[in-house]
Amino acid sequence: MDDRPGVQKARQSPSSGADGDAPGQAGVIGIALAAVLTAALAQGSWQWFSTYIGVTLLAVIFSFYRLPTWSPGLGSTYMRNLAAYSLVVGLCVAIALAPVLQRWAWLFPMPGTRDGCPELGAYEAIRVEAALADLAGRDSAALAHAQAAQSHEAVADCLSATTTRWLPVYGAGVTVLVGLGAWSLDRARVRKEVAAAGRKAPRQD
């Protein structure tokens, strides 16, 4: 076993000091930018690839980022890191949930938010029929396919727009839960370590 100070310092957790927190902070910032870029590039319907990206970013956060040691005070380094950490996790979860919310109504129960989308799809089918009226007499199957495709795209875009408006609510909810959970666990861990150290300290007569 190598007892050199340099080796021991290298083996310490990245969260043990302010200098060690810098790579973790940069990583969280990079993940946040990647998540924002994913949302910006999403056009039309939310696709399942955004779920894959969101889950991958969450795996990276949970595997490589560690919050610094808990310390009291709203302006502490811990609280700033916790706020950034919770917000990024909430953003990634929102991106991962977007396709699910778009397709499964039981996860997106807001009344009245989806009602107009099927009607918009029906309207687009009528509009395609009017635009391709000459095709009806020559190839009715092609006309029906064009109507179905345009109707499906219109409904998907409508659901995507509706889902996007509500995604911040889900992201904010996850942010609060993650922040409270991490804060409670870290505070309890530090207090437990302090209590254990106090019991092990030798008494002075």
Short mmCIF file of C-alpha atoms in Angstrom, two decimals:
data_model
loop_
_atom_site.label_atom_id
_atom_site.label_comp_id
_atom_site.label_asym_id
_atom_site.label_seq_id
_atom_site.Cartn_x
_atom_site.Cartn_y
_atom_site.Cartn_z
CA MET A 1 0.00 0.00 0.00
CA ASP A 2 1.38 3.40 -1.02
CA ASP A 3 1.22 5.94 1.82
CA ARG A 4 2.62 8.88 -0.14
CA PRO A 5 0.57 12.07 0.48
CA GLY A 6 0.11 12.68 -3.23
CA VAL A 7 -1.40 9.24 -3.78
CA GLN A 8 -3.67 9.57 -0.77
CA LYS A 9 -4.88 12.96 -2.02
CA ALA A 10 -5.62 11.53 -5.45
CA ARG A 11 -7.70 8.79 -3.91
CA GLN A 12 -9.96 11.20 -2.07
CA SER A 13 -13.51 11.74 -3.26
CA PRO A 14 -13.99 14.67 -5.72
CA SER A 15 -16.54 16.12 -3.32
CA SER A 16 -14.01 16.51 -0.48
CA GLY A 17 -12.86 19.99 -1.47
CA ALA A 18 -13.77 23.06 -3.43
CA ASP A 19 -11.17 22.30 -6.13
CA GLY A 20 -12.56 18.82 -6.58
CA ASP A 21 -16.03 20.17 -7.17
CA ALA A 22 -15.03 22.03 -10.34
CA PRO A 23 -15.04 18.99 -12.69
CA GLY A 24 -18.41 17.91 -11.33
CA GLN A 25 -19.86 21.38 -11.80
CA ALA A 26 -18.59 21.52 -15.35
CA GLY A 27 -20.10 18.11 -16.00
CA VAL A 28 -23.51 19.19 -14.76
CA ILE A 29 -23.35 22.32 -16.91
CA GLY A 30 -22.44 20.23 -19.95
CA ILE A 31 -25.30 17.82 -19.32
CA ALA A 32 -27.72 20.73 -18.94
CA LEU A 33 -26.57 22.17 -22.27
CA ALA A 34 -26.97 18.78 -23.93
CA ALA A 35 -30.51 18.47 -22.56
CA VAL A 36 -31.42 21.97 -23.74
CA LEU A 37 -29.98 21.20 -27.18
CA THR A 38 -32.08 18.04 -27.34
CA ALA A 39 -35.23 20.01 -26.58
CA ALA A 40 -34.31 22.70 -29.11
CA LEU A 41 -33.73 20.18 -31.89
CA ALA A 42 -36.96 18.30 -31.22
CA GLN A 43 -39.28 19.21 -34.08
CA GLY A 44 -42.86 18.08 -34.38
CA SER A 45 -43.72 15.00 -32.41
CA TRP A 46 -41.54 14.01 -29.46
CA GLN A 47 -39.80 10.78 -30.45
CA TRP A 48 -38.54 7.95 -28.26
CA PHE A 49 -34.94 8.95 -28.95
CA SER A 50 -35.42 11.86 -26.54
CA THR A 51 -36.27 9.30 -23.83
CA TYR A 52 -33.04 7.48 -24.60
CA ILE A 53 -31.08 10.74 -24.39
CA GLY A 54 -32.75 11.76 -21.14
CA VAL A 55 -32.10 8.39 -19.49
CA THR A 56 -28.48 8.42 -20.70
CA LEU A 57 -27.88 11.89 -19.25
CA LEU A 58 -29.44 10.81 -15.95
CA ALA A 59 -27.14 7.78 -15.84
CA VAL A 60 -24.14 10.05 -16.39
CA ILE A 61 -25.23 12.40 -13.60
CA PHE A 62 -25.88 9.65 -11.06
CA SER A 63 -22.68 7.79 -11.93
CA PHE A 64 -20.11 10.58 -12.06
CA TYR A 65 -21.41 13.56 -10.10
CA ARG A 66 -21.27 13.81 -6.33
CA LEU A 67 -22.58 16.70 -4.30
CA PRO A 68 -20.09 18.36 -1.93
CA THR A 69 -20.30 17.77 1.80
CA TRP A 70 -23.52 19.11 3.31
CA SER A 71 -23.25 22.46 5.05
CA PRO A 72 -25.98 24.72 6.46
CA GLY A 73 -26.94 28.03 4.90
CA LEU A 74 -28.76 29.00 1.73
CA GLY A 75 -25.65 30.63 0.29
CA SER A 76 -23.33 27.70 0.90
CA THR A 77 -21.47 25.85 -1.83
CA TYR A 78 -23.57 22.80 -1.11
CA MET A 79 -26.87 24.62 -1.71
CA ARG A 80 -25.65 26.12 -4.98
CA ASN A 81 -24.54 22.71 -6.20
CA LEU A 82 -27.77 21.13 -5.01
CA ALA A 83 -29.86 23.69 -6.90
CA ALA A 84 -27.95 23.11 -10.15
CA TYR A 85 -28.01 19.34 -9.66
CA SER A 86 -31.77 19.24 -8.99
CA LEU A 87 -32.63 21.51 -11.91
CA VAL A 88 -30.56 19.47 -14.36
CA VAL A 89 -32.09 16.21 -13.14
CA GLY A 90 -35.56 17.72 -13.50
CA LEU A 91 -34.74 18.86 -17.04
CA CYS A 92 -33.45 15.41 -18.05
CA VAL A 93 -36.47 13.67 -16.56
CA ALA A 94 -38.81 16.04 -18.43
CA ILE A 95 -37.06 15.24 -21.73
CA ALA A 96 -37.20 11.51 -20.98
CA LEU A 97 -40.92 11.68 -20.13
CA ALA A 98 -41.97 13.85 -23.09
CA PRO A 99 -42.79 11.02 -25.55
CA VAL A 100 -44.57 9.07 -22.81
CA LEU A 101 -46.71 12.05 -21.81
CA GLN A 102 -47.54 12.67 -25.46
CA ARG A 103 -48.77 9.13 -26.07
CA TRP A 104 -50.23 7.94 -22.75
CA ALA A 105 -53.13 9.99 -21.46
CA TRP A 106 -53.05 8.41 -17.96
CA LEU A 107 -49.67 10.07 -17.35
CA PHE A 108 -50.96 13.39 -18.66
CA PRO A 109 -54.40 13.77 -17.08
CA MET A 110 -54.86 17.53 -17.50
CA PRO A 111 -58.51 17.87 -18.58
CA GLY A 112 -59.23 19.64 -21.83
CA THR A 113 -55.63 19.67 -23.07
CA ARG A 114 -55.98 16.88 -25.63
CA ASP A 115 -59.57 17.37 -26.80
CA GLY A 116 -58.80 19.54 -29.80
CA CYS A 117 -56.07 17.34 -31.28
CA PRO A 118 -58.32 14.65 -32.87
CA GLU A 119 -60.50 17.38 -34.36
CA LEU A 120 -57.41 19.00 -35.85
CA GLY A 121 -56.47 15.65 -37.38
CA ALA A 122 -59.92 15.31 -38.95
CA TYR A 123 -59.65 18.82 -40.35
CA GLU A 124 -56.27 18.05 -41.92
CA ALA A 125 -57.72 14.91 -43.55
CA ILE A 126 -60.52 16.99 -45.11
CA ARG A 127 -58.04 19.60 -46.26
CA VAL A 128 -55.87 16.96 -47.95
CA GLU A 129 -58.93 15.50 -49.65
CA ALA A 130 -59.83 18.94 -51.01
CA ALA A 131 -56.26 19.62 -52.15
CA LEU A 132 -55.94 16.23 -53.87
CA ALA A 133 -59.45 16.02 -55.30
CA ASP A 134 -58.11 15.05 -58.72
CA LEU A 135 -56.42 12.00 -57.18
CA ALA A 136 -59.66 10.54 -55.80
CA GLY A 137 -60.85 9.25 -59.16
CA ARG A 138 -57.48 7.76 -60.13
CA ASP A 139 -56.07 6.28 -56.90
CA SER A 140 -58.34 6.29 -53.88
CA ALA A 141 -55.88 4.21 -51.86
CA ALA A 142 -53.13 6.81 -52.29
CA LEU A 143 -55.56 9.56 -51.29
CA ALA A 144 -56.56 7.65 -48.16
CA HIS A 145 -52.90 7.10 -47.28
CA ALA A 146 -52.12 10.80 -47.73
CA GLN A 147 -55.10 11.73 -45.54
CA ALA A 148 -54.09 9.30 -42.80
CA ALA A 149 -50.45 10.45 -42.86
CA GLN A 150 -51.33 14.13 -42.69
CA SER A 151 -53.94 13.56 -40.00
CA HIS A 152 -51.49 11.56 -37.88
CA GLU A 153 -48.81 14.23 -38.24
CA ALA A 154 -51.23 16.99 -37.28
CA VAL A 155 -52.42 15.11 -34.18
CA ALA A 156 -48.82 14.31 -33.17
CA ASP A 157 -47.75 17.94 -33.55
CA CYS A 158 -50.76 19.09 -31.53
CA LEU A 159 -50.02 16.62 -28.72
CA SER A 160 -46.35 17.57 -28.82
CA ALA A 161 -47.14 21.26 -28.45
CA THR A 162 -49.54 20.55 -25.60
CA THR A 163 -47.02 18.29 -23.86
CA THR A 164 -44.25 20.87 -24.23
CA ARG A 165 -46.36 23.52 -22.49
CA TRP A 166 -46.79 21.24 -19.47
CA LEU A 167 -43.27 19.77 -19.33
CA PRO A 168 -41.97 22.54 -17.02
CA VAL A 169 -44.55 21.47 -14.42
CA TYR A 170 -43.25 17.90 -14.41
CA GLY A 171 -39.63 19.09 -14.46
CA ALA A 172 -40.24 21.47 -11.54
CA GLY A 173 -41.92 18.71 -9.56
CA VAL A 174 -38.98 16.39 -10.08
CA THR A 175 -36.57 19.19 -9.19
CA VAL A 176 -38.28 19.80 -5.85
CA LEU A 177 -38.43 16.10 -5.00
CA VAL A 178 -34.79 15.50 -5.92
CA GLY A 179 -33.62 18.59 -4.04
CA LEU A 180 -35.50 17.74 -0.85
CA GLY A 181 -34.50 14.09 -0.99
CA ALA A 182 -30.79 14.77 -1.57
CA TRP A 183 -30.72 17.53 1.07
CA SER A 184 -32.37 15.31 3.69
CA LEU A 185 -30.09 12.34 2.99
CA ASP A 186 -26.90 14.40 2.98
CA ARG A 187 -27.81 16.25 6.16
CA ALA A 188 -28.64 13.00 7.95
CA ARG A 189 -25.37 11.43 6.73
CA VAL A 190 -23.25 14.34 7.99
CA ARG A 191 -24.97 14.42 11.36
CA LYS A 192 -24.50 10.67 11.71
CA GLU A 193 -20.80 10.98 10.91
CA VAL A 194 -20.39 13.84 13.41
CA ALA A 195 -22.17 11.83 16.11
CA ALA A 196 -20.02 8.78 15.39
CA ALA A 197 -16.84 10.88 15.55
CA GLY A 198 -17.98 12.38 18.85
CA ARG A 199 -18.47 8.92 20.37
CA LYS A 200 -15.01 7.80 19.22
CA ALA A 201 -13.22 10.89 20.54
CA PRO A 202 -11.22 10.14 23.73
CA ARG A 203 -12.51 11.72 26.92
CA GLN A 204 -10.40 14.30 28.70
CA ASP A 205 -10.35 13.83 32.48
#
